PDB file of C-alpha atoms in Angstrom:
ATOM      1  CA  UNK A 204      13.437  12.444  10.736  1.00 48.00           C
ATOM      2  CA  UNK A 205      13.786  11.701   6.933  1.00 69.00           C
ATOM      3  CA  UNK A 206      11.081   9.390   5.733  1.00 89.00           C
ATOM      4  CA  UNK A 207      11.241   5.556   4.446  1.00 92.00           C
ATOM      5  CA  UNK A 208      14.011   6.346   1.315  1.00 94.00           C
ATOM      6  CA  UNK A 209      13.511   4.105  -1.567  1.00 95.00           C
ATOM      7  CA  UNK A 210      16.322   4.169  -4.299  1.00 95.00           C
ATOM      8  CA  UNK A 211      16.691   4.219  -7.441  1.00 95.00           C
ATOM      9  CA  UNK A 212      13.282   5.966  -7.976  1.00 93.00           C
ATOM     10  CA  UNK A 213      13.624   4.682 -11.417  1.00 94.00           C
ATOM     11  CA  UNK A 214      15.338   1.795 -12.752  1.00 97.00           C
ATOM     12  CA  UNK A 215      15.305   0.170 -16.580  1.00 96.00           C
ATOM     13  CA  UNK A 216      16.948  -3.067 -16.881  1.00 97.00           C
ATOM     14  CA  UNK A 217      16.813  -5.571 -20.180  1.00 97.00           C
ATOM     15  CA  UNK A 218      15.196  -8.738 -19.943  1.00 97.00           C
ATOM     16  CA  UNK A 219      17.553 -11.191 -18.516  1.00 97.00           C
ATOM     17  CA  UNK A 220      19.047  -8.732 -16.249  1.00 97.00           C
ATOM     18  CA  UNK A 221      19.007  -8.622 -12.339  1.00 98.00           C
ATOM     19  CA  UNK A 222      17.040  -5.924 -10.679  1.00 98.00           C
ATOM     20  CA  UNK A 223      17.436  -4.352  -6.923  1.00 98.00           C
ATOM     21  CA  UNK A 224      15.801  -2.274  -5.038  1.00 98.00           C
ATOM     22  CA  UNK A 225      16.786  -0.590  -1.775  1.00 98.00           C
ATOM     23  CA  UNK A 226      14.930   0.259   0.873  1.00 97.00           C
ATOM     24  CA  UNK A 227      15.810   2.584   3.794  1.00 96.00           C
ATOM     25  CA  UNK A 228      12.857   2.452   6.596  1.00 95.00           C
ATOM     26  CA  UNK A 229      12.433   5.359   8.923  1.00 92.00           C
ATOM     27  CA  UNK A 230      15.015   6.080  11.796  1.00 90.00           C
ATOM     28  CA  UNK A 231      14.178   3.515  14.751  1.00 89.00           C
ATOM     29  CA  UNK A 232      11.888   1.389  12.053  1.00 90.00           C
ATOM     30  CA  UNK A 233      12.933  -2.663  12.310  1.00 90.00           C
ATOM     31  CA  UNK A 234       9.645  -3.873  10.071  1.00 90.00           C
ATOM     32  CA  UNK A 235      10.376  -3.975   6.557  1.00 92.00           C
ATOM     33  CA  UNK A 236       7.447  -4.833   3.868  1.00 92.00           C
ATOM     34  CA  UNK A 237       7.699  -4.668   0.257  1.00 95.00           C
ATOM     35  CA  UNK A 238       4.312  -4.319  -2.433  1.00 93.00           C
ATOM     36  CA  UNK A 239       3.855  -4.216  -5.777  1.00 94.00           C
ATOM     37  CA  UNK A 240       1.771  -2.406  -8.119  1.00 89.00           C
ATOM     38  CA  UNK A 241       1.241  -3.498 -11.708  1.00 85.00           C
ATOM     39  CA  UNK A 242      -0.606  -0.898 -13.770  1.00 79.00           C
ATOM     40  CA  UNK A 243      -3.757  -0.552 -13.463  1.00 75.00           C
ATOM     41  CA  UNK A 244      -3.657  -2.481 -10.196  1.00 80.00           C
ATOM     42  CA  UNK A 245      -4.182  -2.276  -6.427  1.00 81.00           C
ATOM     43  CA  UNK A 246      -0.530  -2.797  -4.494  1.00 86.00           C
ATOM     44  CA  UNK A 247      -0.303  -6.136  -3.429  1.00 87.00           C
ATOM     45  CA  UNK A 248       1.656  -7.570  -0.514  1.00 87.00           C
ATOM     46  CA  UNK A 249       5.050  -9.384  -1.187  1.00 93.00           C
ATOM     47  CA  UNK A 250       7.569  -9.610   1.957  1.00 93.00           C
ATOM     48  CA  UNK A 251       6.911  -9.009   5.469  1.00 90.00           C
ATOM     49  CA  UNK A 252      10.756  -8.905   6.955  1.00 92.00           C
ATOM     50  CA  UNK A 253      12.444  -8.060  10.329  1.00 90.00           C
ATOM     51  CA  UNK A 254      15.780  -7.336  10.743  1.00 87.00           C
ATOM     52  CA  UNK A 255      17.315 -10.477   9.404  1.00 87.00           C
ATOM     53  CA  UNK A 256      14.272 -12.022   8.927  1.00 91.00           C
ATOM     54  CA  UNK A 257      11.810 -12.732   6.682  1.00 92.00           C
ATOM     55  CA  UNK A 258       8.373 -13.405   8.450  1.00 88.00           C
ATOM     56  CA  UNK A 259       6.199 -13.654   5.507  1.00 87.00           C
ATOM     57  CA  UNK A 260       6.512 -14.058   1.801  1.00 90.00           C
ATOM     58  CA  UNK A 261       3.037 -15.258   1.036  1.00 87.00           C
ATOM     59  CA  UNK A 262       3.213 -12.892  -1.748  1.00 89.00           C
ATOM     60  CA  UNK A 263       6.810 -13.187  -2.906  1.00 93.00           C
ATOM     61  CA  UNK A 264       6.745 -15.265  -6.302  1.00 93.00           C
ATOM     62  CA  UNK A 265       8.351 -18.331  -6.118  1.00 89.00           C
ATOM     63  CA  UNK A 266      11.267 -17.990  -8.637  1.00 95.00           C
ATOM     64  CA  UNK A 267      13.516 -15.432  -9.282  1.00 97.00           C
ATOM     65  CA  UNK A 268      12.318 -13.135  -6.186  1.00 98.00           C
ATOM     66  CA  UNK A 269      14.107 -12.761  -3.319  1.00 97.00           C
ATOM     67  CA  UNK A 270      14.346 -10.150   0.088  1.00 97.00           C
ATOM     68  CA  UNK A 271      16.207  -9.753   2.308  1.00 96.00           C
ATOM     69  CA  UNK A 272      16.656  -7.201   5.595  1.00 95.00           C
ATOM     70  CA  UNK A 273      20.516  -7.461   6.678  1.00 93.00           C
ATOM     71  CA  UNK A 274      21.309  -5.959  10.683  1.00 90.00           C
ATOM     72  CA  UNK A 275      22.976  -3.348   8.705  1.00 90.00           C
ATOM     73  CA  UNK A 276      22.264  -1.734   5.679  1.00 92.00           C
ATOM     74  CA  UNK A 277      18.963  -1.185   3.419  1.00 96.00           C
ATOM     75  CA  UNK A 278      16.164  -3.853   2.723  1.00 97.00           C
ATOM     76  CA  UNK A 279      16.723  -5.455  -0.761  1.00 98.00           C
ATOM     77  CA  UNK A 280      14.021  -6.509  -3.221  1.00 98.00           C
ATOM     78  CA  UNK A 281      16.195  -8.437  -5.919  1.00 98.00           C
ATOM     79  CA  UNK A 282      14.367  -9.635  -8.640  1.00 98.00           C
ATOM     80  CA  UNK A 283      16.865 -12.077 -11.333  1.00 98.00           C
ATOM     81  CA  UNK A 284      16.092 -12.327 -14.956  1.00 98.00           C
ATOM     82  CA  UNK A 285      13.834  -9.831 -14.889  1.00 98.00           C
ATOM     83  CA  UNK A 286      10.781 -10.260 -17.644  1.00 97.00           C
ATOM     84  CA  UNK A 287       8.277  -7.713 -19.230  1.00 95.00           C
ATOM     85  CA  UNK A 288       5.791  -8.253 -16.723  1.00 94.00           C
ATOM     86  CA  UNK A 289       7.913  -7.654 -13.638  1.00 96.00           C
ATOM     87  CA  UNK A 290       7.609  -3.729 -15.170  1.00 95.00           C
ATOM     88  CA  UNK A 291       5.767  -2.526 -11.748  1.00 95.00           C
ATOM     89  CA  UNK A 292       5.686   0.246  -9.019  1.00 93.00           C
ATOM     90  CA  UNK A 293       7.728  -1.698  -5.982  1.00 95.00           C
ATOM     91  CA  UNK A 294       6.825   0.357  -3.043  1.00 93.00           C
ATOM     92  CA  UNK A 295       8.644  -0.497   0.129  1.00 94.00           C
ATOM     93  CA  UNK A 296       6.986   0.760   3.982  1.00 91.00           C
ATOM     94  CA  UNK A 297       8.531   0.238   7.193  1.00 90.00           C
ATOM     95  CA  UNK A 298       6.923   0.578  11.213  1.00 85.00           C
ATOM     96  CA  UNK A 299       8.324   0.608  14.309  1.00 82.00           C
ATOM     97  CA  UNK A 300       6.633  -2.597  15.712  1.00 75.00           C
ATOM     98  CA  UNK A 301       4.126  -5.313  14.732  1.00 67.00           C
ATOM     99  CA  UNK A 302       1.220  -3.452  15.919  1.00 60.00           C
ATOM    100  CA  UNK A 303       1.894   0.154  14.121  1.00 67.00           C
ATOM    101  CA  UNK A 304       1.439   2.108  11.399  1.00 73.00           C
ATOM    102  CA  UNK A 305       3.358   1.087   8.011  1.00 79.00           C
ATOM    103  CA  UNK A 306       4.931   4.525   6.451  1.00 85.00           C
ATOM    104  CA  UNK A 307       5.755   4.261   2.548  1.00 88.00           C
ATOM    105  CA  UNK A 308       8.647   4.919   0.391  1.00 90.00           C
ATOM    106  CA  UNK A 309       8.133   6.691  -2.349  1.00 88.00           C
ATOM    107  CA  UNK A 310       8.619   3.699  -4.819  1.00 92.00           C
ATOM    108  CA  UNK A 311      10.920   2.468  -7.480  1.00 95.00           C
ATOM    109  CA  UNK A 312       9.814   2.188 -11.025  1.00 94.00           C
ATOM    110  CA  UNK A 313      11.547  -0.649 -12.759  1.00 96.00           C
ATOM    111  CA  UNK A 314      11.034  -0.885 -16.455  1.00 96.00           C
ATOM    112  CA  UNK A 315      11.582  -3.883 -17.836  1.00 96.00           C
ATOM    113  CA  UNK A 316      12.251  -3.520 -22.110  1.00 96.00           C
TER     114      UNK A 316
ATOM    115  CA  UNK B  30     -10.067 -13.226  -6.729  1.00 68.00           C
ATOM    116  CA  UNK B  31     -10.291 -10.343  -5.386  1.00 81.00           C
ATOM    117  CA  UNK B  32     -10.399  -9.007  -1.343  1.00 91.00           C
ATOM    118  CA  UNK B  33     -10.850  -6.030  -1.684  1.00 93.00           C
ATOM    119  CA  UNK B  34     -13.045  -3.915  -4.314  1.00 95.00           C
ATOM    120  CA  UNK B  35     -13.393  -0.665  -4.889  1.00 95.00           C
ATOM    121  CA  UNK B  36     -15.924  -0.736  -8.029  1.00 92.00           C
ATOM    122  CA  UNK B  37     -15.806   2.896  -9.166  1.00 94.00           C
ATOM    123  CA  UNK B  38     -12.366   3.667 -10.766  1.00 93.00           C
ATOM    124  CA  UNK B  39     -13.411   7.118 -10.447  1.00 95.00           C
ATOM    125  CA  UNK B  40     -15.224   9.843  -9.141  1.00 97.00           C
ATOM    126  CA  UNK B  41     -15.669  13.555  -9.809  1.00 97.00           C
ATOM    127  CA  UNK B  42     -16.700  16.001  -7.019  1.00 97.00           C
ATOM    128  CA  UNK B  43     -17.224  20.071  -7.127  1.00 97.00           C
ATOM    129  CA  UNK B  44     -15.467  21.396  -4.521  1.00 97.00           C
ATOM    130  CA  UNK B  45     -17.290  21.760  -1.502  1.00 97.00           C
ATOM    131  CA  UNK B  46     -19.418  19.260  -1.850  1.00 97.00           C
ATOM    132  CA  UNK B  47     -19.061  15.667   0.056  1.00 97.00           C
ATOM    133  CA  UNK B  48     -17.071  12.596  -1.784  1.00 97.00           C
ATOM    134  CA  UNK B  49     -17.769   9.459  -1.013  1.00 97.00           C
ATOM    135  CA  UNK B  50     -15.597   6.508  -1.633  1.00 98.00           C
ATOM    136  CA  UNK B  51     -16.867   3.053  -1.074  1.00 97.00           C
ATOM    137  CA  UNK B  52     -14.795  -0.105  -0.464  1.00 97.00           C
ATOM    138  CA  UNK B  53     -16.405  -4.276  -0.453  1.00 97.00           C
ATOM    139  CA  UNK B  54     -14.803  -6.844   0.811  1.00 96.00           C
ATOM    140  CA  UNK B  55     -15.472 -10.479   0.916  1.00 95.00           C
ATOM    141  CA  UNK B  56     -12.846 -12.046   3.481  1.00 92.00           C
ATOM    142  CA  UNK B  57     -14.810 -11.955   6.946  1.00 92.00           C
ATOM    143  CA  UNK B  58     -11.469 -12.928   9.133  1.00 90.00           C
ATOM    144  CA  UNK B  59     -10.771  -8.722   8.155  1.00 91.00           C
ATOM    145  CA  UNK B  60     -10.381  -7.230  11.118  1.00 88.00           C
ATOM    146  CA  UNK B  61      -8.640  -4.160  10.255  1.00 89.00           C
ATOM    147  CA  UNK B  62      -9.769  -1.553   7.698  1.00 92.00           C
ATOM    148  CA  UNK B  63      -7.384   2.133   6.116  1.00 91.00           C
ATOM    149  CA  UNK B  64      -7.697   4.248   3.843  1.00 94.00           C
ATOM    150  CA  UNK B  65      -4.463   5.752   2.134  1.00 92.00           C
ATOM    151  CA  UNK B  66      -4.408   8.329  -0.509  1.00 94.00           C
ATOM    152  CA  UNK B  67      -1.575   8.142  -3.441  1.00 89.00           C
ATOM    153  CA  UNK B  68      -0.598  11.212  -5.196  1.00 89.00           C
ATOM    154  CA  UNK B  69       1.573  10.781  -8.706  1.00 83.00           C
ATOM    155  CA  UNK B  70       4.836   9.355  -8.534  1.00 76.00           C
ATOM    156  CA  UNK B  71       4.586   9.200  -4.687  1.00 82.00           C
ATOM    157  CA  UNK B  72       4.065   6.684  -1.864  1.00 83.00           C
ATOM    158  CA  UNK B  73       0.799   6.253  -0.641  1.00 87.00           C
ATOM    159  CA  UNK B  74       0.389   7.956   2.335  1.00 87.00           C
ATOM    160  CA  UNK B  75      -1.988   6.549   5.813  1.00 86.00           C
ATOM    161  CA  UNK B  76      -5.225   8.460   5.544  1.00 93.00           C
ATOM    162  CA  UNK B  77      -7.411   7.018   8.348  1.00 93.00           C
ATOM    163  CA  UNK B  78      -8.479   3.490   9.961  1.00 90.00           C
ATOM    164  CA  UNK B  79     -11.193   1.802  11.632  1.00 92.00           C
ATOM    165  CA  UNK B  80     -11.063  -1.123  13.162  1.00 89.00           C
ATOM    166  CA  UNK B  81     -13.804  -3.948  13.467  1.00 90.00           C
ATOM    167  CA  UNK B  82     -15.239  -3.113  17.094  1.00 92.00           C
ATOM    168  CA  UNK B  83     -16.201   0.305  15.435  1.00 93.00           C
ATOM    169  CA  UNK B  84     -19.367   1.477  13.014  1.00 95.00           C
ATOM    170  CA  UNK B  85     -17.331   4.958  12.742  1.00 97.00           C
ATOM    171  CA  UNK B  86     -13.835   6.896  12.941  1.00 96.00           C
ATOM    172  CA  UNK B  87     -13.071  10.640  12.242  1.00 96.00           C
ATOM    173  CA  UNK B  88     -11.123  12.959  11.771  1.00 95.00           C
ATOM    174  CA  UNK B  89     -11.702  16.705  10.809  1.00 96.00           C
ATOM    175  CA  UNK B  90     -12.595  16.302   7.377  1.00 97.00           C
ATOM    176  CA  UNK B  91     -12.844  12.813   6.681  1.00 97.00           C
ATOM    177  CA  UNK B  92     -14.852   9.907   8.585  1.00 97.00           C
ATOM    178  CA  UNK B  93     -14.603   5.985   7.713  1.00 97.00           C
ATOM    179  CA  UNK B  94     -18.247   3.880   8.328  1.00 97.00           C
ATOM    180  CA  UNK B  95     -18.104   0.641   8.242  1.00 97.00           C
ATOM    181  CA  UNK B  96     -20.863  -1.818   7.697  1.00 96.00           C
ATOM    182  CA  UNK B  97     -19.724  -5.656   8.933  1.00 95.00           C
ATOM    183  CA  UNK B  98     -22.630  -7.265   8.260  1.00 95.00           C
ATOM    184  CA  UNK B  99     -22.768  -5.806   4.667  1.00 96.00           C
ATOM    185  CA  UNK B 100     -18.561  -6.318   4.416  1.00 96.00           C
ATOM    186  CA  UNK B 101     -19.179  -2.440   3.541  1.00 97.00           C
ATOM    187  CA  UNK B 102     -16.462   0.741   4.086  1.00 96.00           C
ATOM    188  CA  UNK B 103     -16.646   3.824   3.175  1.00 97.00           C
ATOM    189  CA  UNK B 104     -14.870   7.051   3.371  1.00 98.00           C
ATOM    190  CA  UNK B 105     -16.547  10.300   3.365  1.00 98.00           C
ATOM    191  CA  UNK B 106     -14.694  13.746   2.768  1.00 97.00           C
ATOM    192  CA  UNK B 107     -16.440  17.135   3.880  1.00 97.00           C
ATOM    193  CA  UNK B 108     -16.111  19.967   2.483  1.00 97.00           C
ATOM    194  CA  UNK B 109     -14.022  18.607  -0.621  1.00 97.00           C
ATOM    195  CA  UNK B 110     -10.950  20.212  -2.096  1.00 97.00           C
ATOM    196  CA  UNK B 111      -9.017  20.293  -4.638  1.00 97.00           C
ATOM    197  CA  UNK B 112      -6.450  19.199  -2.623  1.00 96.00           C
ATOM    198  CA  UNK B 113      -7.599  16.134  -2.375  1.00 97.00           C
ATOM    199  CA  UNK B 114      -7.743  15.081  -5.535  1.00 97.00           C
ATOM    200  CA  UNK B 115      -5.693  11.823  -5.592  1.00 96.00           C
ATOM    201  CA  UNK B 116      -5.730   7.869  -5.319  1.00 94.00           C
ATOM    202  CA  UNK B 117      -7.347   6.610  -2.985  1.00 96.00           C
ATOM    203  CA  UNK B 118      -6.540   2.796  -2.299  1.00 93.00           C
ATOM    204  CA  UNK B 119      -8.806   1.045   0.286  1.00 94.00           C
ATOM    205  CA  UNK B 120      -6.913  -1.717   2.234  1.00 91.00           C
ATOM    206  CA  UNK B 121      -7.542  -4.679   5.184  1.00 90.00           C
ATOM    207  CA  UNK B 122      -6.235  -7.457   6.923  1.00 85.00           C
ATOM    208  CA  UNK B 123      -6.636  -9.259   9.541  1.00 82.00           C
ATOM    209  CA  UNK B 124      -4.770  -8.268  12.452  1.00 68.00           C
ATOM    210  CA  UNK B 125      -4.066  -4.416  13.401  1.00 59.00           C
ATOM    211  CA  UNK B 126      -0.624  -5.109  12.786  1.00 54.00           C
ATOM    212  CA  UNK B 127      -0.832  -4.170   9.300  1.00 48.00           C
ATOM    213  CA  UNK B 128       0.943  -6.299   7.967  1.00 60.00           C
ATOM    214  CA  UNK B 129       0.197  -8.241   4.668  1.00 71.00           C
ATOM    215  CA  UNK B 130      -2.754  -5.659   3.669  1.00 81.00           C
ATOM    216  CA  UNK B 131      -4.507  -6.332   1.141  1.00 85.00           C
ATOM    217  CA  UNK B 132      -5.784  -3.532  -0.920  1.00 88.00           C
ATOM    218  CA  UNK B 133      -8.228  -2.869  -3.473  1.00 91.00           C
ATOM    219  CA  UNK B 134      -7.341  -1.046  -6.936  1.00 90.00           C
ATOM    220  CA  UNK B 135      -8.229   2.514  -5.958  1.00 92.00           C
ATOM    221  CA  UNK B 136     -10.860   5.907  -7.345  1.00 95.00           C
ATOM    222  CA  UNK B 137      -9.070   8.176  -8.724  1.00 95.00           C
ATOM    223  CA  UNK B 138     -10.807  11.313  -6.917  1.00 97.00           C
ATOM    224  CA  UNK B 139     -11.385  15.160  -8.779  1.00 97.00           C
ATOM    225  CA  UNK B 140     -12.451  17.609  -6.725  1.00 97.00           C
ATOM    226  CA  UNK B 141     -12.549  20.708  -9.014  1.00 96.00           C
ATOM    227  CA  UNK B 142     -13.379  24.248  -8.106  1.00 92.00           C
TER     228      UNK B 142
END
């Protein structure tokens, strides 16, 4: 059973440029959440999403973020216009229900020159 | 403002010996207390929980106390290896769901031998 799959594991993009980030969760998973860790930083929360839904962004910015969690396909973190200090770990985790345990990705590493 | 605190970026250990990470927190609606360790260039990965009702969780080598009244965790590891050298990132919220955790910025743990 192949863990939550996070791709690219490294991505560089140019100021200006979109950014997206895919995120498989774990075989019978339908929770989605995304984080984000700036250097030096603890992660912090962004997007809480079920299939098709999101269910909390309290800690999505409010421009140029977005998420979304189709009924098929990989969770998507796209981030438009990307700046400097969007450069950040994004680590995705997924669980099987509201009350379980969140399992991580291994994280993408967008670099933002 | 910050949750969650973990004030000692880091902490050296000889192996053997006990580590002990400590975690404050200032929100008292937390209900819900892990631990996850983070290894370089990887996902963090679940370490252990406790949840408000308890003063105490373990397992094998490492226990989790928590002290409400002093909005006080802390994680012990015994014996200490080098193994366990990593991140380790403290983290709450509110529910047991898990969801929207909030964690603090992590001590770096050395265990050397």
């Amino acid at each position: 059973n192949a863990g939550v799959m996070q791709n690219p594991r490294h991505l560089v993009r140019r100021r200006g440029q979109e950014a997206r980030l895919r995120c498989s969760p774990m075989k019978g998973h339908s929770h989605v959440y995304w984080y984000r860790q700036l250097p030096e930083e603890g992660l912090k929360f962004m997007v809480y999403l079920q299939k098709e839904n999101i269910i909390d962004e309290s800690g999505m910015p409010k421009e140029r973020f977005s998420a979304e969690f189709p009924k098929e396909g990989p969770s998507i973190l796209r981030i438009q216009q990307v700046v400097r200090g969007d450069s950040a770990a994004y680590f995705c985790a997924s669980s099987w229900g509201e009350n379980t345990e969140a399992f991580f990705g291994q994280g993408t590493r967008l670099t933002v020159v | 403002d910050q949750q969650v605190k973990q004030n000692s970026p880091s902490l050296s250990v000889q192996e053997g010996r006990i580590s002990i990470l400590n975690c404050d927190y200032t929100n008292s609606m937390f209900d819900y207390f892990l631990w996850y360790k983070k290894y370089p260039a990887e996902g963090p990965t679940f370490l252990i929980s406790i949840s408000s009702i308890k003063d105490k969780n373990e397992d094998g080598r490492f226990t989790v106390f928590l002290n409400k009244s002093a909005k006080h965790l802390s994680l012990h590891i015994v014996p200490s290896q080098p193994g366990d050298s990593a991140v380790y990132f403290c983290a709450a919220s509110e529910d047991q769901a898990g969801t929207a955790l909030i964690f603090g910025k992590g001590t770096t743990l050395s265990v050397s031998s």
